[in-house]
GROMACS .gro file of C-alpha atoms in nm:
model
  140
    1MET     CA    1  -2.216  -6.686   1.507
    2VAL     CA    2  -2.344  -6.406   1.282
    3LYS     CA    3  -2.379  -6.189   1.591
    4HIS     CA    4  -2.009  -6.241   1.672
    5TYR     CA    5  -1.910  -6.132   1.321
    6LEU     CA    6  -2.134  -5.825   1.337
    7VAL     CA    7  -1.993  -5.730   1.678
    8LEU     CA    8  -1.638  -5.787   1.551
    9LEU     CA    9  -1.709  -5.582   1.236
   10GLY     CA   10  -1.863  -5.301   1.445
   11PHE     CA   11  -1.563  -5.303   1.679
   12ILE     CA   12  -1.318  -5.282   1.385
   13LEU     CA   13  -1.518  -4.993   1.229
   14ILE     CA   14  -1.513  -4.803   1.559
   15ILE     CA   15  -1.137  -4.851   1.590
   16LEU     CA   16  -1.068  -4.749   1.229
   17THR     CA   17  -1.289  -4.440   1.237
   18SER     CA   18  -1.143  -4.323   1.565
   19MET     CA   19  -0.793  -4.348   1.418
   20GLN     CA   20  -0.883  -4.116   1.132
   21VAL     CA   21  -0.793  -3.777   1.270
   22ALA     CA   22  -0.789  -3.467   1.060
   23LYS     CA   23  -0.536  -3.206   1.155
   24SER     CA   24  -0.673  -2.860   1.118
   25GLU     CA   25  -0.476  -2.542   1.130
   26THR     CA   26  -0.605  -2.243   1.312
   27ILE     CA   27  -0.576  -1.920   1.125
   28PRO     CA   28  -0.493  -1.627   1.347
   29LYS     CA   29  -0.770  -1.373   1.362
   30ALA     CA   30  -0.709  -1.095   1.115
   31GLU     CA   31  -0.637  -0.767   1.281
   32GLU     CA   32  -0.909  -0.521   1.204
   33MET     CA   33  -0.778  -0.177   1.139
   34TYR     CA   34  -0.944   0.147   1.044
   35VAL     CA   35  -0.789   0.303   0.735
   36THR     CA   36  -0.884   0.609   0.539
   37THR     CA   37  -0.865   0.683   0.169
   38GLU     CA   38  -0.561   0.897   0.244
   39ASP     CA   39  -0.389   0.596   0.405
   40ILE     CA   40  -0.449   0.389   0.091
   41ILE     CA   41  -0.321   0.661  -0.142
   42SER     CA   42  -0.020   0.709   0.083
   43ASP     CA   43   0.069   0.340   0.062
   44ILE     CA   44   0.041   0.345  -0.317
   45ILE     CA   45   0.255   0.653  -0.385
   46PHE     CA   46   0.499   0.637  -0.090
   47PRO     CA   47   0.782   0.455  -0.275
   48THR     CA   48   0.773   0.701  -0.566
   49ILE     CA   49   0.783   1.006  -0.339
   50ASP     CA   50   1.053   0.845  -0.124
   51LYS     CA   51   1.284   0.801  -0.424
   52ARG     CA   52   1.230   1.162  -0.532
   53VAL     CA   53   1.291   1.306  -0.183
   54ILE     CA   54   1.619   1.114  -0.163
   55LYS     CA   55   1.713   1.251  -0.507
   56GLU     CA   56   1.616   1.610  -0.412
   57TYR     CA   57   1.808   1.614  -0.084
   58GLY     CA   58   2.101   1.395  -0.186
   59GLY     CA   59   2.055   1.161   0.104
   60ASP     CA   60   2.057   0.789   0.140
   61ASN     CA   61   1.776   0.547   0.224
   62ARG     CA   62   1.783   0.666   0.586
   63LEU     CA   63   1.652   1.012   0.494
   64ILE     CA   64   1.330   1.059   0.688
   65TRP     CA   65   1.034   1.256   0.562
   66HIS     CA   66   0.676   1.277   0.686
   67TRP     CA   67   0.348   1.270   0.501
   68LYS     CA   68   0.152   1.577   0.607
   69ARG     CA   69  -0.170   1.574   0.402
   70ILE     CA   70  -0.329   1.553   0.059
   71VAL     CA   71  -0.378   1.904  -0.077
   72GLY     CA   72  -0.582   1.805  -0.383
   73ILE     CA   73  -0.689   1.529  -0.619
   74THR     CA   74  -0.776   1.591  -0.984
   75TYR     CA   75  -0.927   1.344  -1.230
   76ASN     CA   76  -0.789   1.362  -1.585
   77GLU     CA   77  -0.973   1.261  -1.903
   78ASN     CA   78  -0.718   0.988  -1.979
   79HIS     CA   79  -0.834   0.794  -1.672
   80SER     CA   80  -0.555   0.914  -1.442
   81TYR     CA   81  -0.546   1.109  -1.117
   82ASP     CA   82  -0.316   1.392  -1.010
   83VAL     CA   83  -0.262   1.383  -0.635
   84THR     CA   84  -0.091   1.680  -0.471
   85VAL     CA   85   0.067   1.604  -0.134
   86LYS     CA   86   0.237   1.824   0.124
   87ILE     CA   87   0.533   1.659   0.298
   88GLU     CA   88   0.781   1.761   0.569
   89ILE     CA   89   1.151   1.689   0.571
   90PRO     CA   90   1.309   1.741   0.912
   91SER     CA   91   1.678   1.827   0.896
   92LYS     CA   92   1.907   1.881   1.189
   93ASP     CA   93   2.172   2.150   1.163
   94ILE     CA   94   2.484   1.995   1.312
   95ASN     CA   95   2.643   2.330   1.406
   96GLU     CA   96   2.349   2.474   1.597
   97ASN     CA   97   2.170   2.155   1.712
   98VAL     CA   98   1.850   2.312   1.583
   99GLU     CA   99   1.591   2.115   1.396
  100ASN     CA  100   1.464   2.284   1.079
  101VAL     CA  101   1.157   2.152   0.904
  102LYS     CA  102   1.132   2.193   0.528
  103GLU     CA  103   0.800   2.167   0.349
  104ASP     CA  104   0.763   2.042  -0.005
  105LEU     CA  105   0.468   2.002  -0.239
  106VAL     CA  106   0.469   1.691  -0.457
  107LYS     CA  107   0.229   1.630  -0.745
  108VAL     CA  108   0.201   1.263  -0.839
  109ARG     CA  109   0.011   1.117  -1.133
  110ILE     CA  110  -0.152   0.779  -1.068
  111SER     CA  111  -0.253   0.607  -1.391
  112PRO     CA  112  -0.457   0.291  -1.333
  113SER     CA  113  -0.443   0.023  -1.599
  114CYS     CA  114  -0.680   0.058  -1.894
  115ASP     CA  115  -0.740  -0.316  -1.935
  116SER     CA  116  -1.119  -0.291  -1.921
  117GLU     CA  117  -1.333  -0.295  -2.234
  118LYS     CA  118  -1.559  -0.036  -2.069
  119ILE     CA  119  -1.292   0.234  -2.077
  120ASN     CA  120  -1.253   0.458  -2.383
  121ARG     CA  121  -0.931   0.329  -2.548
  122LYS     CA  122  -0.883   0.652  -2.744
  123LYS     CA  123  -0.833   0.848  -2.422
  124CYS     CA  124  -0.690   0.573  -2.203
  125ASN     CA  125  -0.405   0.367  -2.346
  126HIS     CA  126  -0.164   0.314  -2.056
  127GLY     CA  127  -0.079   0.049  -1.802
  128PHE     CA  128  -0.051   0.109  -1.427
  129GLU     CA  129   0.197   0.392  -1.370
  130ILE     CA  130   0.294   0.628  -1.090
  131GLU     CA  131   0.507   0.929  -1.174
  132ILE     CA  132   0.608   1.261  -1.020
  133ILE     CA  133   0.463   1.547  -1.225
  134ASP     CA  134   0.588   1.840  -1.016
  135TYR     CA  135   0.807   1.889  -0.710
  136LYS     CA  136   0.820   2.226  -0.532
  137HIS     CA  137   1.022   2.334  -0.229
  138LEU     CA  138   0.789   2.552  -0.021
  139SER     CA  139   1.049   2.648   0.238
  140GLN     CA  140   1.416   2.723   0.195
   0.00000   0.00000   0.00000
């Protein structure tokens, strides 16, 4: 009789454990992509430059400009960086159907947050900021 109860108990345990199913979600494999330091800086300062280009050329959000290259990066004592970037603004002359490319030089100051105790508070007392320091039209 004890054997029958043990067999019955074993059978019930097998049924109950087989009914416990864990649903797992598969996470799609992350796309690996090669990026450069210039790509990262571009992503950080793109919105600030975009707003300024629209202001300079009086366009709307559809105004297209192209990132050409970083001309220089300077570290400042107040824990900020000045990044100078050359950009191109293609404009199409409606009368002549000729595409003219304008080049501009934009100097952007990136100020990382000074929240760390390891940073000199006398020189660094700002939060995260991105601002245009200088904007020059290279071509007319």
